[in-house]
Coordinates of C-alpha atoms in Angstrom, one line a residue:
X262 CA 125.2 29.0 167.1
X263 CA 122.9 29.8 164.3
X264 CA 120.8 33.0 164.3
X265 CA 117.6 34.0 162.5
X266 CA 118.2 36.6 159.8
X267 CA 114.9 38.2 160.6
X268 CA 114.8 38.7 164.4
X269 CA 118.5 38.0 165.1
X270 CA 117.6 35.5 167.8
X271 CA 119.1 32.0 168.2
X272 CA 117.5 29.3 166.1
X273 CA 116.1 26.5 168.2
X274 CA 114.1 23.8 166.7
X275 CA 112.5 24.2 163.2
X276 CA 113.8 26.8 160.8
X277 CA 113.7 27.4 157.1
X278 CA 116.6 28.2 154.7
X279 CA 116.0 30.8 152.0
X280 CA 118.1 33.3 150.1
X281 CA 121.2 31.5 151.5
X282 CA 120.1 32.4 155.1
X283 CA 118.2 30.8 157.9
X284 CA 115.0 32.1 159.4
X285 CA 112.3 31.3 161.9
X286 CA 109.3 30.3 159.9
X287 CA 107.3 33.3 161.1
X288 CA 110.2 35.7 160.5
X289 CA 110.6 35.0 156.8
X290 CA 108.0 37.6 155.6
X291 CA 107.1 39.4 152.4
X292 CA 108.6 42.8 152.1
X293 CA 105.4 44.0 150.6
X294 CA 102.5 42.8 152.7
X295 CA 104.6 41.7 155.7
X296 CA 102.9 38.4 156.0
X297 CA 104.9 35.1 156.4
X298 CA 105.4 33.1 153.3
X299 CA 104.4 29.9 155.0
X300 CA 105.9 27.7 152.3
X301 CA 104.5 29.8 149.4
X302 CA 106.5 30.9 146.4
X303 CA 108.4 34.2 146.5
X304 CA 110.5 36.4 144.2
X305 CA 113.6 38.4 145.2
X306 CA 114.3 42.0 144.4
X307 CA 117.4 43.8 145.8
X308 CA 117.8 41.0 148.4
X309 CA 114.3 41.3 149.6
X310 CA 111.6 38.6 149.2
X311 CA 108.1 39.3 147.9
X312 CA 105.0 37.3 147.2
X313 CA 104.7 37.3 143.4
X314 CA 101.6 39.6 143.6
X315 CA 103.2 41.9 146.1
X316 CA 106.1 43.1 143.9
X317 CA 104.2 45.9 142.2
X318 CA 105.2 48.6 139.7
X319 CA 105.0 52.0 141.5
X320 CA 103.5 53.5 138.4
X321 CA 100.5 51.3 137.5
X322 CA 100.4 49.4 140.9
X323 CA 100.1 46.1 139.0
X324 CA 102.2 43.0 139.9
X325 CA 105.5 42.6 138.0
X326 CA 105.6 39.3 136.2
X327 CA 108.5 38.7 133.9
X328 CA 110.9 41.4 132.8
X329 CA 111.4 44.5 134.8
X330 CA 113.7 47.5 135.0
X331 CA 115.1 49.1 138.1
X332 CA 114.5 52.8 138.7
X333 CA 114.9 54.7 141.9
X334 CA 115.6 51.4 143.7
X335 CA 112.3 50.0 142.6
X336 CA 111.1 47.5 140.0
X337 CA 109.1 48.9 137.1
X338 CA 107.4 47.5 134.1
X339 CA 109.6 48.5 131.1
X340 CA 106.7 50.5 129.5
X341 CA 105.9 52.3 132.8
X342 CA 109.6 53.2 133.3
X343 CA 109.7 54.6 129.8
X344 CA 106.7 56.8 130.6
X345 CA 108.4 57.9 133.8
X346 CA 111.6 59.0 132.1
X347 CA 110.5 60.0 128.6
X348 CA 108.2 62.9 127.7
X349 CA 104.6 61.9 127.1
X350 CA 102.3 62.8 124.3
X351 CA 99.8 65.5 125.5
X352 CA 97.1 63.8 123.5
X353 CA 97.4 60.1 124.1
X354 CA 99.8 60.1 127.1
X355 CA 102.1 57.5 125.5
X356 CA 105.9 58.1 125.4
X357 CA 106.9 60.3 122.5
X358 CA 109.1 58.9 119.7
X359 CA 111.8 60.8 118.0
X360 CA 109.3 62.4 115.5
X361 CA 106.8 64.6 117.3
X362 CA 105.4 68.1 117.2
X363 CA 105.4 70.9 119.8
X364 CA 102.7 73.6 119.7
X365 CA 103.1 77.3 120.7
X366 CA 102.0 76.4 124.3
X367 CA 104.7 73.8 124.7
X368 CA 102.3 70.8 124.3
X369 CA 104.2 67.9 122.6
X370 CA 102.3 65.3 120.7
X371 CA 102.8 62.4 118.3
X372 CA 102.9 63.1 114.6
X373 CA 99.9 60.8 113.9
X374 CA 97.3 62.9 115.7
X375 CA 96.1 64.8 112.6
X376 CA 92.5 63.7 113.1
X377 CA 92.0 66.1 116.0
X378 CA 90.6 69.6 115.1
X379 CA 92.4 72.7 116.2
X380 CA 90.7 75.2 118.4
X381 CA 89.8 78.4 116.4
X382 CA 90.8 80.5 119.4
X383 CA 94.0 79.0 120.8
X384 CA 95.0 76.4 118.1
X385 CA 95.5 73.6 120.6
X386 CA 94.4 70.1 119.4
X387 CA 91.0 69.5 120.8
X388 CA 90.9 66.2 122.7
X389 CA 90.1 65.0 126.2
X390 CA 93.6 65.0 127.7
X391 CA 94.6 68.4 126.3
X392 CA 91.5 70.6 126.3
X393 CA 88.8 68.4 127.9
X394 CA 87.1 68.3 124.6
X395 CA 85.3 71.2 122.9
X396 CA 82.5 72.3 120.5
X397 CA 82.8 71.9 116.7
X398 CA 80.3 73.9 114.6
X399 CA 79.0 72.8 111.2
X400 CA 81.0 75.5 109.5
X401 CA 84.3 74.1 110.9
X402 CA 84.9 76.6 113.7
X403 CA 86.0 74.9 116.9
X404 CA 86.0 76.3 120.5
X405 CA 87.8 74.0 122.9
X406 CA 86.6 73.7 126.5
X407 CA 89.8 75.2 127.8
X408 CA 89.0 78.4 126.1
X409 CA 85.2 78.4 126.8
X410 CA 86.0 77.8 130.5
X411 CA 87.3 81.4 130.6
X412 CA 84.9 82.5 127.8
X413 CA 82.7 85.6 127.6
X414 CA 79.2 84.0 127.9
X415 CA 77.0 86.8 129.4
X416 CA 75.8 90.0 127.9
X417 CA 76.8 91.9 131.0
X418 CA 80.4 90.9 130.7
X419 CA 80.4 91.6 127.0
X420 CA 79.1 95.1 127.6
X421 CA 81.7 95.8 130.3
X422 CA 84.6 94.7 128.0
X423 CA 83.2 96.9 125.2
X424 CA 83.4 100.0 127.4
X425 CA 87.0 99.1 128.3
X426 CA 88.0 98.6 124.6
X427 CA 86.4 101.8 123.5
X428 CA 88.6 103.5 126.0
X429 CA 91.7 101.6 124.8
X430 CA 90.9 102.7 121.2
X431 CA 90.4 106.3 122.3
X432 CA 93.9 106.3 123.9
X433 CA 95.5 106.0 120.5
X434 CA 93.4 108.7 118.9
X435 CA 90.3 106.7 117.7
X436 CA 87.7 108.0 120.1
X437 CA 84.1 107.1 119.4
X438 CA 82.8 109.8 121.8
X439 CA 79.0 109.5 122.2
X440 CA 78.4 107.2 119.3
X441 CA 76.5 103.9 119.9
X442 CA 78.3 100.6 119.5
X443 CA 76.1 98.0 121.1
X444 CA 77.6 94.5 121.2
X445 CA 75.7 91.2 121.0
X446 CA 77.0 87.7 121.7
X447 CA 75.8 85.2 119.1
X448 CA 76.4 81.9 117.5
X449 CA 77.8 80.7 114.1
X450 CA 74.6 81.0 112.0
X451 CA 74.0 84.7 112.9
X452 CA 77.7 85.6 112.3
X453 CA 77.8 83.8 108.9
X454 CA 74.5 85.4 107.9
X455 CA 75.8 88.9 108.8
X456 CA 79.1 88.6 106.9
X457 CA 79.1 90.5 103.7
X458 CA 82.3 89.0 102.1
X459 CA 83.6 85.6 101.1
X460 CA 87.3 85.5 102.0
X461 CA 87.4 83.8 105.4
X462 CA 88.9 80.4 104.5
X463 CA 92.0 81.2 106.7
X464 CA 90.3 83.6 109.1
X465 CA 87.2 82.2 110.8
X466 CA 84.4 84.8 111.3
X467 CA 84.4 85.6 115.0
X468 CA 83.1 89.1 114.9
X469 CA 81.0 91.3 112.5
X470 CA 80.1 94.9 112.5
X471 CA 76.5 95.2 111.2
X472 CA 75.6 98.5 109.5
X473 CA 73.2 99.6 106.9
X474 CA 73.5 102.3 104.3
X475 CA 70.5 103.2 102.1
X476 CA 71.1 104.6 98.6
X477 CA 68.9 106.1 95.9
X478 CA 70.2 107.1 92.5
X479 CA 73.7 107.1 93.9
X480 CA 72.9 109.3 96.8
X481 CA 73.1 108.2 100.5
X482 CA 69.7 108.5 102.1
X483 CA 70.4 106.9 105.5
X484 CA 73.3 105.4 107.5
X485 CA 72.6 103.2 110.5
X486 CA 74.9 101.4 112.9
X487 CA 73.1 98.3 114.1
X488 CA 75.5 96.4 116.4
X489 CA 78.7 94.4 116.8
X490 CA 78.3 90.7 116.7
X491 CA 80.9 88.5 118.5
X492 CA 81.2 84.7 118.9
X493 CA 80.0 83.6 122.3
X494 CA 82.4 81.8 124.6
X495 CA 85.6 83.2 123.3
X496 CA 88.2 83.6 126.1
X497 CA 88.4 87.1 127.4
X498 CA 91.7 88.2 125.8
X499 CA 90.6 86.9 122.4
X500 CA 87.2 88.6 122.9
X501 CA 89.0 91.9 123.6
X502 CA 91.1 91.5 120.5
X503 CA 88.0 90.9 118.3
X504 CA 86.2 93.8 120.1
X505 CA 88.9 96.3 119.3
X506 CA 88.9 95.1 115.6
X507 CA 85.2 95.6 115.3
X508 CA 85.3 99.0 117.1
X509 CA 87.8 100.2 114.5
X510 CA 85.3 99.3 111.8
X511 CA 82.8 101.4 113.8
X512 CA 85.2 104.3 114.0
X513 CA 85.6 104.2 110.2
X514 CA 81.8 104.1 109.8
X515 CA 81.1 107.0 112.1
X516 CA 84.0 109.1 110.5
X517 CA 82.7 108.5 107.0
X518 CA 85.5 106.4 105.5
X519 CA 83.5 105.5 102.4
X520 CA 84.4 102.8 99.9
X521 CA 87.7 101.7 101.5
X522 CA 89.1 98.6 99.8
X523 CA 88.7 95.6 102.1
X524 CA 92.4 95.1 102.3
X525 CA 92.9 98.6 103.6
X526 CA 90.1 98.6 106.1
X527 CA 90.7 95.1 107.4
X528 CA 94.4 95.7 107.5
X529 CA 94.0 98.8 109.6
X530 CA 91.6 96.9 112.0
X531 CA 94.1 94.1 112.5
X532 CA 96.8 96.8 113.0
X533 CA 94.8 98.2 115.9
X534 CA 94.5 94.7 117.4
X535 CA 98.3 94.4 117.1
X536 CA 99.0 97.7 118.7
X537 CA 96.8 96.8 121.7
X538 CA 98.4 93.3 122.0
X539 CA 101.9 94.9 122.1
X540 CA 101.0 96.6 125.4
X541 CA 100.2 93.3 127.0
X542 CA 102.8 90.9 128.6
X543 CA 100.9 87.6 128.5
X544 CA 101.4 84.3 126.7
X545 CA 98.0 84.7 125.1
X546 CA 99.0 88.1 123.6
X547 CA 102.3 86.7 122.3
X548 CA 100.3 83.9 120.6
X549 CA 97.9 86.3 119.0
X550 CA 100.6 88.6 117.8
X551 CA 102.3 85.6 116.2
X552 CA 99.1 84.5 114.5
X553 CA 98.7 88.0 113.1
X554 CA 102.3 88.2 111.9
X555 CA 102.1 84.8 110.2
X556 CA 98.7 85.0 108.6
X557 CA 98.7 84.1 105.0
X558 CA 95.2 85.6 104.4
X559 CA 95.4 88.0 101.4
X560 CA 93.1 90.5 103.1
X561 CA 93.9 90.3 106.8
X562 CA 97.5 89.1 106.7
X563 CA 98.7 91.1 103.7
X564 CA 96.6 94.1 104.7
X565 CA 98.1 94.1 108.2
X566 CA 101.7 93.9 106.9
X567 CA 101.1 96.8 104.5
X568 CA 99.4 98.8 107.3
X569 CA 102.3 98.2 109.7
X570 CA 104.9 99.1 107.1
X571 CA 103.0 102.4 106.4
X572 CA 103.1 103.2 110.1
X573 CA 106.9 103.2 110.0
X574 CA 106.7 106.2 107.6
X575 CA 104.1 108.4 109.2
X576 CA 102.2 108.7 112.5
X577 CA 98.9 107.0 112.9
X578 CA 96.8 110.2 112.6
X579 CA 98.5 111.0 109.3
X580 CA 98.1 107.4 108.1
X581 CA 94.3 107.6 108.8
X582 CA 94.0 110.9 106.9
X583 CA 95.9 109.4 103.9
X584 CA 93.8 106.3 103.5
X585 CA 90.6 108.4 103.8
X586 CA 91.8 110.6 101.1
X587 CA 93.6 108.2 98.8
X588 CA 91.7 104.9 99.5
X589 CA 95.1 103.0 99.7
X590 CA 98.2 102.6 101.8
X591 CA 100.9 105.1 101.2
X592 CA 104.2 104.1 99.6
X593 CA 107.4 105.4 101.3
X594 CA 107.5 108.1 98.6
X595 CA 103.9 109.1 99.2
X596 CA 104.6 109.4 102.9
X597 CA 107.4 111.8 102.4
X598 CA 105.2 114.3 100.6
X599 CA 101.9 113.9 102.5

């Protein structure tokens, strides 16, 4: 006696033959929608029958027509299977080829995405998939939306962080005591207008200490500390780093470090950033330390490296005394006799 492959009951009367087996007409059903085929065309995958539109790729959910690959006991479009098994570009979401880049944060991307700007804070490529876009200013500075999401955007928060960073600076011997160091959040135009030097090609202006010194006939008549300007919407840890840099400028001003060469003063300010970052155990701090260490800027990068080398030969307090007196970084020989 013949039996239906679907219900396992005896076949009596009309039946159909498909896939080398016999079926009651109502038992031969699509494995996708579970409806009878009723004489319609079907396709077979892993000994199961499907309506042509019901055999769908589990990735894109579109019908599979033509070639397919089998993965996890399912049929996939070849491109969808590649996306499932190969790493995807963080920018365009297409499978990566052999030649691709990986940034500090572990984001891999195709080597043809050079048209996307880099965030001036985190250096990620600014695009929809990676940073949800961002803001590019006319002077070329870019702040991605990933950074601005955790950005310092209110004066109240800026003031609170300033107090914390004054305390951090005091903990290594650079106390500002009762001096005034107001901080102001601002945009690109105000920062660029306040900058007094032209060497920022590799170091975007994100903070400026604004002071005025009035002279007459070579004599100082008045000295005034106005405020610290910092780029609005910097992420908190970057804001703190810029804050401690500018507070070091303030410390030099209030302690009458006159006529320091830019390389010396900026190098020391970056050194104070670096010392603070070394006490943190975060991915952001690791990134910013690496940025400082690898900077090719002749003022900030070279100045930092000379300052760090000097610190190997004398304590910070002695180094500060030396540069105030000599207006330069000490050599190893100078350090021995100072």
